[in-house]
Short mmCIF file of C-alpha atoms and ligand atoms in Angstrom, two decimals:
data_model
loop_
_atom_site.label_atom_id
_atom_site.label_comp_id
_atom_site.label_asym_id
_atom_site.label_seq_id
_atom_site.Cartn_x
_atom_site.Cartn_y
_atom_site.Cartn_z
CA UNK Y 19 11.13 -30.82 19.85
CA UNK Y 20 10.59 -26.90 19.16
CA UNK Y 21 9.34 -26.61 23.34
CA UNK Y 22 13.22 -27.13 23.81
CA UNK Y 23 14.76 -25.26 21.49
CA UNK Y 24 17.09 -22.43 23.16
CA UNK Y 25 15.61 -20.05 21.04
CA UNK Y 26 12.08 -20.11 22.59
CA UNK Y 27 8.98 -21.63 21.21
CA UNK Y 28 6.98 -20.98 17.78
CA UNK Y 29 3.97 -18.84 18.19
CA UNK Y 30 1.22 -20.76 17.31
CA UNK Y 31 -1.09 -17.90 16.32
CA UNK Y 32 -3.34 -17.63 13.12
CA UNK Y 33 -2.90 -13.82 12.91
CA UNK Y 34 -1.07 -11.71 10.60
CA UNK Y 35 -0.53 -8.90 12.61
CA UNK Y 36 1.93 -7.35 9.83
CA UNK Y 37 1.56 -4.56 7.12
CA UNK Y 38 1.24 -6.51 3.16
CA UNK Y 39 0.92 -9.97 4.55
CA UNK Y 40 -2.67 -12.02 3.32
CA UNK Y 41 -4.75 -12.52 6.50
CA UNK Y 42 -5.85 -16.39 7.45
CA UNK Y 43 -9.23 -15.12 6.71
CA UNK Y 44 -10.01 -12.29 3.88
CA UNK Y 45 -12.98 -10.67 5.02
CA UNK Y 46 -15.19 -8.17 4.02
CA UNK Y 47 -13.78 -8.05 0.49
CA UNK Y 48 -16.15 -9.62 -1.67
CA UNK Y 49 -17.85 -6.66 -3.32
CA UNK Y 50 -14.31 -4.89 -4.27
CA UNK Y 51 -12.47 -8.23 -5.57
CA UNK Y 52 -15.97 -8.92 -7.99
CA UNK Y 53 -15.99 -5.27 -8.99
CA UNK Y 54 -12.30 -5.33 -9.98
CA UNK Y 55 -12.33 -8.93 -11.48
CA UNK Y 56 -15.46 -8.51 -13.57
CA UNK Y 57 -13.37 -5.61 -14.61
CA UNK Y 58 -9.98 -7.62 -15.93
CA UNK Y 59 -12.26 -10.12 -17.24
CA UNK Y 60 -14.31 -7.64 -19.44
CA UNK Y 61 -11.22 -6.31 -21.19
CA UNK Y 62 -9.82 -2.87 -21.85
CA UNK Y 63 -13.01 -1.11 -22.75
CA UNK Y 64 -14.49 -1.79 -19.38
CA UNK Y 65 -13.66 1.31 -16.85
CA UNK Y 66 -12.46 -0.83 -14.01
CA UNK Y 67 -9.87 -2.48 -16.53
CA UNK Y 68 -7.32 -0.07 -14.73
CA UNK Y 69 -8.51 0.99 -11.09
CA UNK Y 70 -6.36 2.14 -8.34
CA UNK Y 71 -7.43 1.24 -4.38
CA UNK Y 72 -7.19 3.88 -1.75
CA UNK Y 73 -7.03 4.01 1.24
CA UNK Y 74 -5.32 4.98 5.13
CA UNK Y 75 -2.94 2.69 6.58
CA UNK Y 76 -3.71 -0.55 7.76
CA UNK Y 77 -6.97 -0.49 5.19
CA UNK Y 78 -6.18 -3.66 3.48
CA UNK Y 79 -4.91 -2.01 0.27
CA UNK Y 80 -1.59 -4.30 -0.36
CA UNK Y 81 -3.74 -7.62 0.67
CA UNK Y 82 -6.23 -7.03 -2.06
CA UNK Y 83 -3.87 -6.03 -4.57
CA UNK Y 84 -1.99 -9.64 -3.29
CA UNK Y 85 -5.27 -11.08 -3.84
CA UNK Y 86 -6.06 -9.67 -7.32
CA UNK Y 87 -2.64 -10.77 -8.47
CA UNK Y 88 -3.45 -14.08 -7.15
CA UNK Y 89 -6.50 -14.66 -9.00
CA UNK Y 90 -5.67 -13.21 -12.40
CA UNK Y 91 -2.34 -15.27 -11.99
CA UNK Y 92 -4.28 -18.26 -11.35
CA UNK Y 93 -6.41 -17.22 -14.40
CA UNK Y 94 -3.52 -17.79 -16.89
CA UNK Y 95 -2.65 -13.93 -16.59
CA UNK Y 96 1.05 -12.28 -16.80
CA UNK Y 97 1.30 -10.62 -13.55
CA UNK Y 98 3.73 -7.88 -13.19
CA UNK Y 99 3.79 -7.00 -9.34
CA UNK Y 100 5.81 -3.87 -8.54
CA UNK Y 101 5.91 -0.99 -5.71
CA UNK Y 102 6.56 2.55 -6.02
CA UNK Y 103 8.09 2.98 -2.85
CA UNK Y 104 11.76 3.68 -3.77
CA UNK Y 105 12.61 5.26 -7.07
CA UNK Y 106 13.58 3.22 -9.89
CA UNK Y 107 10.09 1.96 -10.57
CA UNK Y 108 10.37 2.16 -14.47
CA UNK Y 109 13.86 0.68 -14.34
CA UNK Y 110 12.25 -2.18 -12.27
CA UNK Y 111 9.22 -2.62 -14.40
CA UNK Y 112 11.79 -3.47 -17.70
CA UNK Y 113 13.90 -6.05 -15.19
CA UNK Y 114 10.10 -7.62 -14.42
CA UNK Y 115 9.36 -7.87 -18.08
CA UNK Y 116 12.73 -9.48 -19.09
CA UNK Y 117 11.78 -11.82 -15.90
CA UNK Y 118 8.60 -12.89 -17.45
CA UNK Y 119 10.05 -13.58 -20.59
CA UNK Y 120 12.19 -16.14 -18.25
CA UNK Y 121 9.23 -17.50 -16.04
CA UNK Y 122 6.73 -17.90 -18.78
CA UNK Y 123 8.76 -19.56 -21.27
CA UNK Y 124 5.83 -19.88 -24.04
CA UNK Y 125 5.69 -15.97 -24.32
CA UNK Y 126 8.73 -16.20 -26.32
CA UNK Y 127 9.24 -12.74 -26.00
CA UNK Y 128 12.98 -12.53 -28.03
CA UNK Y 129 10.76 -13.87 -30.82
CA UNK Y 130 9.10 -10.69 -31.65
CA UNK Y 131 11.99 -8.70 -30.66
CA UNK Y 132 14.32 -11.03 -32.84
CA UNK Y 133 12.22 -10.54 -36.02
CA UNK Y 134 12.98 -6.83 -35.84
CA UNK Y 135 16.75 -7.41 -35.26
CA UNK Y 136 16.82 -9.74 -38.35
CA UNK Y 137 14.25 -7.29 -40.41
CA UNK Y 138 17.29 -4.68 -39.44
CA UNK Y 139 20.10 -7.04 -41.19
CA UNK Y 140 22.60 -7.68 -38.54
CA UNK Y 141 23.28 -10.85 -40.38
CA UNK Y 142 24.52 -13.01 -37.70
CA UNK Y 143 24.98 -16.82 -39.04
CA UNK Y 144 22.51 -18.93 -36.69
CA UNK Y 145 24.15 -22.14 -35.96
CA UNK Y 146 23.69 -25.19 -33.67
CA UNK Y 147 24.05 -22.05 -30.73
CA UNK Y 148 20.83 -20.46 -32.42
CA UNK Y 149 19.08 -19.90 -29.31
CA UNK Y 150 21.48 -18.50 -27.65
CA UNK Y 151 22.86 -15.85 -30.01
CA UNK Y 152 19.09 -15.20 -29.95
CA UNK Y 153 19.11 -14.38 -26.90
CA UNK Y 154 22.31 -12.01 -26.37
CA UNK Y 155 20.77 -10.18 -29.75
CA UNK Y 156 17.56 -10.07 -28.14
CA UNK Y 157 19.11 -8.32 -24.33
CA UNK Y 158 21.52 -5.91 -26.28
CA UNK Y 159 18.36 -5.10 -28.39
CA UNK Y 160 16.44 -4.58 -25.13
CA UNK Y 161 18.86 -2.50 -23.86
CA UNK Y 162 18.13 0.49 -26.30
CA UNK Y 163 14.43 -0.11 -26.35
CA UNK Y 164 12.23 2.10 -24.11
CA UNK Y 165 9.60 1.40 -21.01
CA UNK Y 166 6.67 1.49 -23.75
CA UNK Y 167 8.73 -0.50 -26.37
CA UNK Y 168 9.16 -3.79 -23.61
CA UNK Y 169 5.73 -3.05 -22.03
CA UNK Y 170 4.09 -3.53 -25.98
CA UNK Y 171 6.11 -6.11 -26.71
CA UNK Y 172 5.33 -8.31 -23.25
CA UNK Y 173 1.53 -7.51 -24.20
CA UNK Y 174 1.44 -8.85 -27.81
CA UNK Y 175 3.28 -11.70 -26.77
CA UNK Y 176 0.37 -12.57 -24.03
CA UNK Y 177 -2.10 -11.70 -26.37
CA UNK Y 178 -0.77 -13.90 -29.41
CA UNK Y 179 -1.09 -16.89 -26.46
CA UNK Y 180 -4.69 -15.74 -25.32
CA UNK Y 181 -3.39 -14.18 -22.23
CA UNK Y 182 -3.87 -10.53 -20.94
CA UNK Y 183 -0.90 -8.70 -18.81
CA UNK Y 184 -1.65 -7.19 -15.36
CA UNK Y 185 0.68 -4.41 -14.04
CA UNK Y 186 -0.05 -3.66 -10.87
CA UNK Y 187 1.72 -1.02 -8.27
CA UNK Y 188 1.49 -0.44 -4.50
CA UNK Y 189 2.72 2.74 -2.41
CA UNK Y 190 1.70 4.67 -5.44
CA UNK Y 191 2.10 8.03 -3.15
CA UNK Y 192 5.49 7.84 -3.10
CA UNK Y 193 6.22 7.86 -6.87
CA UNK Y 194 8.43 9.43 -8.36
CA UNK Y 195 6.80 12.77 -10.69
CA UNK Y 196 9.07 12.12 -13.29
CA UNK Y 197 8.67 8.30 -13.64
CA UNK Y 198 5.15 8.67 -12.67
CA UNK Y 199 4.79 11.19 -15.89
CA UNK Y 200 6.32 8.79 -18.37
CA UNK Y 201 4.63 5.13 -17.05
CA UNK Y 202 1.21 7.74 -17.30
CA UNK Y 203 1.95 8.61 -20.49
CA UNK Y 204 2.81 5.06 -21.90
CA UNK Y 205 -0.04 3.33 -20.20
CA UNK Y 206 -2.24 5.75 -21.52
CA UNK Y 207 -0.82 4.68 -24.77
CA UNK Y 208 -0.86 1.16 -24.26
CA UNK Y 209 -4.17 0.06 -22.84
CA UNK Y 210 -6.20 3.19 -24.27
CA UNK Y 211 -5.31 4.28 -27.65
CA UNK Y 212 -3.49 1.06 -28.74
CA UNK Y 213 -6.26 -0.83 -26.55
CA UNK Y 214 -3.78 -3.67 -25.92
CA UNK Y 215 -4.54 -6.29 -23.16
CA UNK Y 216 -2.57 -4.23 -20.63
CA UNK Y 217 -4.77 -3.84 -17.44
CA UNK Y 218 -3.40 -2.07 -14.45
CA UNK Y 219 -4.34 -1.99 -10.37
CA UNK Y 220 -2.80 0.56 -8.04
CA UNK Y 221 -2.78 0.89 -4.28
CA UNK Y 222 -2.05 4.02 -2.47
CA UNK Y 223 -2.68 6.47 0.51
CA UNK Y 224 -5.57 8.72 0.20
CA UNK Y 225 -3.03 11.84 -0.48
CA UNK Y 226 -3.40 10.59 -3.80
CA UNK Y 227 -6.13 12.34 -4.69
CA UNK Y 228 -4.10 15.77 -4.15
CA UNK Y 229 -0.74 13.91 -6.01
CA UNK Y 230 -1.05 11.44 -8.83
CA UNK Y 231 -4.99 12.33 -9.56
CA UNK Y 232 -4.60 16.31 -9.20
CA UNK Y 233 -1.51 16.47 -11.79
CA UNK Y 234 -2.54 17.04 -15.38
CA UNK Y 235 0.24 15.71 -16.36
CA UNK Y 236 -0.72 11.92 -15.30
CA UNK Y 237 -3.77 11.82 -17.29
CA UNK Y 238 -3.85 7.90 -17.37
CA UNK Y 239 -4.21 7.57 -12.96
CA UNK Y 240 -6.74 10.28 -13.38
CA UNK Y 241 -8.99 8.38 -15.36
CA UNK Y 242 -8.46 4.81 -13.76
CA UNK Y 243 -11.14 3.83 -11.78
CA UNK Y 244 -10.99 4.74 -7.83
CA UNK Y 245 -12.05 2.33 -5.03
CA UNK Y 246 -11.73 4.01 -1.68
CA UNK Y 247 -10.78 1.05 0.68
CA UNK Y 248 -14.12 -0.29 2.37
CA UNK Y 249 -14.40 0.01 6.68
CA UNK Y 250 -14.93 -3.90 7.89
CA UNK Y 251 -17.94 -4.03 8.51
CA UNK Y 252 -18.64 -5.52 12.73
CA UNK Y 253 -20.23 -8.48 11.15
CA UNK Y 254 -17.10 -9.62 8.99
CA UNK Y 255 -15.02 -8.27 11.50
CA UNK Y 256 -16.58 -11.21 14.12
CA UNK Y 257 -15.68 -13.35 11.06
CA UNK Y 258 -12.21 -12.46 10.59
CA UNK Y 259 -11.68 -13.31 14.58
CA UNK Y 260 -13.56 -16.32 14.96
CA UNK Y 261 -12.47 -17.68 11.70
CA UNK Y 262 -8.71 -18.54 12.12
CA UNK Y 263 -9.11 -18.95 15.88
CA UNK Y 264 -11.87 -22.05 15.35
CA UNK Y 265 -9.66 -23.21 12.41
CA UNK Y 266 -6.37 -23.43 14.46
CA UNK Y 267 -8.56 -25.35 17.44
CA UNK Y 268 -9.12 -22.43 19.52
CA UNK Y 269 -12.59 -21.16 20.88
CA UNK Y 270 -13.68 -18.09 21.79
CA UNK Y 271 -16.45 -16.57 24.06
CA UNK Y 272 -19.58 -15.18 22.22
CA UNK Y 273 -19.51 -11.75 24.44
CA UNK Y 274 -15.38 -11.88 23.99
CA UNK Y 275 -16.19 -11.93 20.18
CA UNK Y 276 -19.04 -9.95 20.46
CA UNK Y 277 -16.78 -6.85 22.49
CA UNK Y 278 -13.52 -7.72 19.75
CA UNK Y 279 -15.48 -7.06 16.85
CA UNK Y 280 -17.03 -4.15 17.56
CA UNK Y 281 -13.53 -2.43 18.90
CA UNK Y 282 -11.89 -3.45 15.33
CA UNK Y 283 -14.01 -0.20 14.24
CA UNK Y 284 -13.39 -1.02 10.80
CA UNK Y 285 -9.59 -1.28 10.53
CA UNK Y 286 -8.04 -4.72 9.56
CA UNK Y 287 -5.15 -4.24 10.76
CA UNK Y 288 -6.35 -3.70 14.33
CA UNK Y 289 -8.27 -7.12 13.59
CA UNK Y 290 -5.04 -9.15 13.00
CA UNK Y 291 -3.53 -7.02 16.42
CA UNK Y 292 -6.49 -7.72 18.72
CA UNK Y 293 -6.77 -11.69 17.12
CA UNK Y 294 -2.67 -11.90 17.58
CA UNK Y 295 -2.66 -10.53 21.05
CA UNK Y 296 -5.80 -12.33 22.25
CA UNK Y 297 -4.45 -15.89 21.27
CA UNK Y 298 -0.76 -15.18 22.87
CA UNK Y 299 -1.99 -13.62 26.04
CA UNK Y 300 -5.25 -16.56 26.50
CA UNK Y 301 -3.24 -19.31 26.11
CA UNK Y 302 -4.94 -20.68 22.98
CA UNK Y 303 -5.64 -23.27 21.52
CA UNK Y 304 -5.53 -24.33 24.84
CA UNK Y 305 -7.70 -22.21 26.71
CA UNK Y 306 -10.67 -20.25 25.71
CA UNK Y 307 -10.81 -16.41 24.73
CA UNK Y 308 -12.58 -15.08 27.03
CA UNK Y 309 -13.89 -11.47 27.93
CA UNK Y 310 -10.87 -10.44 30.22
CA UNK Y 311 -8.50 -11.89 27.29
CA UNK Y 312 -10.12 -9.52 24.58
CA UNK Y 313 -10.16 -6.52 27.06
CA UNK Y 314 -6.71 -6.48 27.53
CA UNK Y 315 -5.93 -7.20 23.85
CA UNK Y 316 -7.83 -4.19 23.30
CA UNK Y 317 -6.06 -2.24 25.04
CA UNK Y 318 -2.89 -3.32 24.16
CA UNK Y 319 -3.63 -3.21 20.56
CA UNK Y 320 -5.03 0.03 20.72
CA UNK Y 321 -1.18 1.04 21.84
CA UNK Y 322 -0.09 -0.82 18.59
CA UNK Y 323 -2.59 0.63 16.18
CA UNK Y 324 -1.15 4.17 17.58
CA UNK Y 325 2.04 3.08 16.97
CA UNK Y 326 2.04 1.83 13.78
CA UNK Y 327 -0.79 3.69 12.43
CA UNK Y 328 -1.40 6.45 14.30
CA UNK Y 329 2.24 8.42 14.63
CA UNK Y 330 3.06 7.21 11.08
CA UNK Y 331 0.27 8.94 9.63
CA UNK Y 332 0.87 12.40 12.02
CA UNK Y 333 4.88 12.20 10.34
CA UNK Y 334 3.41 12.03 6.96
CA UNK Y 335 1.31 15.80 7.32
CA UNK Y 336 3.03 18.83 6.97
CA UNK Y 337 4.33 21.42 9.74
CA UNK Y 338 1.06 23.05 9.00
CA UNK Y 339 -1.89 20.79 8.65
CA UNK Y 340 0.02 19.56 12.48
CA UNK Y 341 -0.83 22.66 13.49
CA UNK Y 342 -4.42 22.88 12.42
CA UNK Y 343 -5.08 18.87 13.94
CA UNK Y 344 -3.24 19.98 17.08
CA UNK Y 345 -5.83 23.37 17.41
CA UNK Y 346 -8.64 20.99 16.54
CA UNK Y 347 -6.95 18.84 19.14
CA UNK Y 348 -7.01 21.75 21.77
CA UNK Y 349 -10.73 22.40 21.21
CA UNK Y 350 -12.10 19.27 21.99
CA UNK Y 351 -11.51 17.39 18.56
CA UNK Y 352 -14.30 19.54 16.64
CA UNK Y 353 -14.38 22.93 15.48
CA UNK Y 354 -14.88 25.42 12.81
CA UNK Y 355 -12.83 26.37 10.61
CA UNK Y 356 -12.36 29.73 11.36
CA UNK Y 357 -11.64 28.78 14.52
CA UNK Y 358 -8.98 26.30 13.74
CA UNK Y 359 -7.73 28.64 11.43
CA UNK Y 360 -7.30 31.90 13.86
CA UNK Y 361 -5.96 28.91 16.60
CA UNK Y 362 -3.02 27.90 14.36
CA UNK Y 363 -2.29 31.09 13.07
CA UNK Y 364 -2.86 30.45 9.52
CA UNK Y 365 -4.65 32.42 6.72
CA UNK Y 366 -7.94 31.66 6.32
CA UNK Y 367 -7.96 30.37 2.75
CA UNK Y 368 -5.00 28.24 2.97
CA UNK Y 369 -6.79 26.81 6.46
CA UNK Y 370 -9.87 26.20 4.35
CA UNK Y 371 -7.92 24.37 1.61
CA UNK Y 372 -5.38 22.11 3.90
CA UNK Y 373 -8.91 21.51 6.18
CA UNK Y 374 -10.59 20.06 3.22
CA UNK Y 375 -7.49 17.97 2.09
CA UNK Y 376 -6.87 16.63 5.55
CA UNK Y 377 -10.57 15.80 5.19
CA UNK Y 378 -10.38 13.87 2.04
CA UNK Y 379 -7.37 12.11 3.58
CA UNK Y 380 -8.85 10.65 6.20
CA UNK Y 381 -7.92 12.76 9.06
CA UNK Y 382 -10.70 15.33 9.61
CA UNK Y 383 -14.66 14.73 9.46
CA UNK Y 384 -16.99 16.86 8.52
CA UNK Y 385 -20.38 16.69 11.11
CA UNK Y 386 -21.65 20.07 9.21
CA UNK Y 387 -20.99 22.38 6.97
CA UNK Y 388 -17.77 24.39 7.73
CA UNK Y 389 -17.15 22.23 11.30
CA UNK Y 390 -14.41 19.44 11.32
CA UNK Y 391 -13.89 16.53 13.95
CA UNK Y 392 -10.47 14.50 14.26
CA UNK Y 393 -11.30 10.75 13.52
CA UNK Y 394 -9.64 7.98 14.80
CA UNK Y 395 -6.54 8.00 12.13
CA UNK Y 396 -4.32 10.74 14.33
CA UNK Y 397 -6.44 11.26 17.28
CA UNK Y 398 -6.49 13.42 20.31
CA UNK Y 399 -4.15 11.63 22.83
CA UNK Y 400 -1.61 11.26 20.02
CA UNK Y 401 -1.43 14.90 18.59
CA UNK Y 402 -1.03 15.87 22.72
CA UNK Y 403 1.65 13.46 22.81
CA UNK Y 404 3.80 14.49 19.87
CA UNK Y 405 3.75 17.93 20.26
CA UNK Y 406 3.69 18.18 24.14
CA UNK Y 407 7.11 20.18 24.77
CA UNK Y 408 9.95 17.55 25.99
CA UNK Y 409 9.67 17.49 29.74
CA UNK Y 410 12.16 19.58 31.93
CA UNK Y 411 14.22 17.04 33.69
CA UNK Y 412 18.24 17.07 34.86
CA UNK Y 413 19.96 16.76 31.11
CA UNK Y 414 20.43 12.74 30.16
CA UNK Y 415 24.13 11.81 29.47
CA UNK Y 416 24.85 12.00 26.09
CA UNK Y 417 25.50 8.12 25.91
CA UNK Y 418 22.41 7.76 26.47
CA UNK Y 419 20.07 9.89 24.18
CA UNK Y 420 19.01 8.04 21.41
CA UNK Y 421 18.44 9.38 17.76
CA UNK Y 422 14.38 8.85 17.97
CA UNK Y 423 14.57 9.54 13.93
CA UNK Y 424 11.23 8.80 12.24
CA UNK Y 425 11.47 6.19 9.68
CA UNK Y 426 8.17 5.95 7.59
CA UNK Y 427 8.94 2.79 5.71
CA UNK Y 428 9.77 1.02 9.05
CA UNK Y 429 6.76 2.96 10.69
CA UNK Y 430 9.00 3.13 13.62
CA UNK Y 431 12.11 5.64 15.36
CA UNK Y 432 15.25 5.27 14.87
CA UNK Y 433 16.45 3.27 18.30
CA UNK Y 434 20.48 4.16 17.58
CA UNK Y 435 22.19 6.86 20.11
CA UNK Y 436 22.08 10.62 19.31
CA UNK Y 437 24.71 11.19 16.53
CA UNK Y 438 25.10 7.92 15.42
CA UNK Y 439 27.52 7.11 12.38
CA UNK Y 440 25.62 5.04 9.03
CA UNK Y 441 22.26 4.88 8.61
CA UNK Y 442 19.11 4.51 11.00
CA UNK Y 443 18.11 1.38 12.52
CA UNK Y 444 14.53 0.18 13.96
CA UNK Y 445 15.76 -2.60 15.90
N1 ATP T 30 -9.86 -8.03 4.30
C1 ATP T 30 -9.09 -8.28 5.36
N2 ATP T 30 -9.52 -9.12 6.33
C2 ATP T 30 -8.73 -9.37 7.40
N3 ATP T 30 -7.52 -8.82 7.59
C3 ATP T 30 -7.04 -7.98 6.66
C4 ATP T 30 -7.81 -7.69 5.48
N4 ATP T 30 -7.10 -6.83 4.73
C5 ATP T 30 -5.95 -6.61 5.38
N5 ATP T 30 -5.91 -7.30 6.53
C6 ATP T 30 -4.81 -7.25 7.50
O1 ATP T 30 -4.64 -5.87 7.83
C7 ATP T 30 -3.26 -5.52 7.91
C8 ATP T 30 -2.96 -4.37 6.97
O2 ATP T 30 -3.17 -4.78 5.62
P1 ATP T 30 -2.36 -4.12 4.42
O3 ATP T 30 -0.91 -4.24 4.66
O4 ATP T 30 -2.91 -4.67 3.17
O5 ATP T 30 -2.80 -2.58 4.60
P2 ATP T 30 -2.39 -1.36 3.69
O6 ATP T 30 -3.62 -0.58 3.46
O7 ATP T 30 -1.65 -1.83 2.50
O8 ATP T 30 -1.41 -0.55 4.66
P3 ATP T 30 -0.28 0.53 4.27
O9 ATP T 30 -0.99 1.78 3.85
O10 ATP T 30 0.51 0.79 5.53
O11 ATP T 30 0.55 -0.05 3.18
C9 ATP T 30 -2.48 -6.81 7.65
O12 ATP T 30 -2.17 -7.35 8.92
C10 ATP T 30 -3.47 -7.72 6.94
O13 ATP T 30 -3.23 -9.07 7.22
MG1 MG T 31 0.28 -1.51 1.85
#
């Protein structure tokens, strides 16, 4: 019936070629998801009983979080899933707890809370409506408590049933320093000094290590256990194709899988890409994958990665660090560092320091000492491409000239006219 429909037909591939969404096939995972769940099982004095996962775009941070959650949850643990992308995070994190109160009904969490109210003598008469004047004590109550009070509270309720809480947060880059001062300073008191079952799992870019982990202030993220996001390696790779394609009655070649795996190069998201585009443009399940069906998904993927990986992570670098990638760039993609430096025009130590951060990030390699080489996160065709000078042609009419905004949450520019009224759109 769905070969009619007016609207088109349903795509029929096994693929998840989308940012946060849990692949057909998790590969490659197996060492980080023991490491971190022997951790949670061990309890608060174990080290990996709060870890944080880092790692470039694309790296599969969000889908092991997902699966993390997934297992503890499945374990019998509280899960409290939250992002740090917009502000608001501790706000959230109360509206989550007062949620699980709701969703895990046994917690009885206005019980504790309750017990103080009545310890304080507000004397209300408990009739046949008990529960709720419970209740409306128990939110106005809330109301005045703090982050730390409802975090405590959600724990020792857990732990009175056996159970442990998990917090976890994704897009930890983009926290807040203020929030991400306080939740630091009442985690630390939670799950370290009060050693309450609170265990916690963050995901975030590799910046991180210059943000969150460099400010003294946020001594908790500092001391959490760090798990740098693992390359696939070819073999899983070949896995994480063949798998869902065989499982939704596809087939592919053994050179087609052989040349897919190897161009996946490590990144999972350029897995689900090449898989996605390979199926659509072969005509499986019906037809084979062949070796001219994974060339050109390649290729076209390759254009997506850029997209969606590439530019996004060349908008999130400074005007300067640009200008020390595009003089690596200009070079050939390796150089020294005094070289880069005199090329860009920057002072040597401050060229020394972004160098090394824009090493530890991901985009710079070091082949020896005091040389750097560009790696495949922003490479060379991309840094000539945004900052080539806009070409001289006869001026466009203004109708036409669109806003080409960079929006990093949407990974993708804004598509409105020039001088548009409201907000930015993608699509
Ligand atoms: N272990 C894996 N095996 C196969 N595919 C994976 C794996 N991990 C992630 N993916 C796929 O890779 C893509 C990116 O994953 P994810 O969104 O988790 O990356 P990320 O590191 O969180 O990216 P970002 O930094 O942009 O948030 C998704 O399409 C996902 O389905
Ligand atoms: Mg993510």
């Amino acid at each position: 019936m769905a070969q009619n429909s007016l609207l088109g037909r349903p795509s029929t591939s096994p693929f998840s070629p989308h940012f946060g969404r849990t692949p057909h096939s998790l590969v490659g995972r197996d060492s980080l998801l023991a490491e971190v769940g022997g951790g949670l099982l061990t309890g608060p004095n174990d080290p990996r009983y709060t870890s944080i996962f880092m790692g470039v775009r694309g790296s599969g941070k969000t889908v092991a979080l997902n699966e993390v959650e997934d297992r503890a949850a499945g374990e019998g643990w509280v899960v409290l899933s939250m992002d740090a992308g917009t502000p608001g995070l501790l706000e959230r994190i109360t509206q989550a707890i007062s949620q699980a109160d709701r969703t895990y009904e046994a917690l009885n969490l206005a019980e504790i809370t309750d017990r103080r109210s009545i310890e304080k003598g507000i004397g209300i008469r408990l009739g046949p409506l008990e529960g709720k004047m419970a209740t409306t004590e128990h939110r106005d109550h809330g109301a005045t408590m703090g982050l730390r009070e409802h975090l405590t509270y959600l724990v020792q309720a857990a732990q009175r049933h056996g159970a442990s809480v998990l917090l976890t947060i994704d897009e930890l880059q983009g926290i807040d320093r203020v929030e991400g001062r306080r939740l630091s300073n009442d985690l630390q008191h939670i799950t370290r000094r009060a050693e309450l079952p609170l265990a916690f799992l963050g995901a975030g870019l590799l910046e991180l290590k210059h943000t969150l982990l460099g400010d003294r202030k946020m001594t908790f993220f500092h001391r959490c256990e760090h798990f740098d996001m693992p390359p696939l390696a070819t073999e899983d790779a070949a896995i994480g194709l063949a798998g869902p394609i065989q499982s939704s009655g596809g087939t592919i070649t053994g050179t087609a899988l052989a040349l897919g795996s190897k161009a996946v190069n490590g990144s999972p998201y350029r897995l689900q890409v090449i898989g996605d585009i390979a199926w659509k443009t072969s005509g499986a399940p019906d037809s084979a994958i062949d070796t001219p069906d994974i060339e050109a998904a390649i290729a076209v993927a390759a254009e997506v990665v850029d997209a969606k990986i590439s530019v996004a992570a060349w908008h999130d670098l400074s005007e300067g660090s640009q200008r020390l990638l595009e003089a690596i760039g200009t070079r050939g993609g390796t150089t020294t560092s005094a070289q880069a430096a005199q090329d860009s025009g920057i002072d040597g130590k401050t060229a020394n320091d972004a160098l090394r951060r824009l090493a530890d990030t991901g985009y710079l390699e070091r082949p020896g000492h005091g040389t750097y080489r560009l790696t495949d996160l922003v490479p060379r065709e991309i840094i000539r491409r945004e900052t080539e000078p806009p070409q001289t042609t006869p001026p466009i009419p203004a109708a036409l000239l669109k806003c080409r905004k960079w929006m990093p949450r949407a990974k993708a520019y804004c598509v409105l006219s020039k001088n548009h009224t409201g907000g930015c759109r993608s699509k």
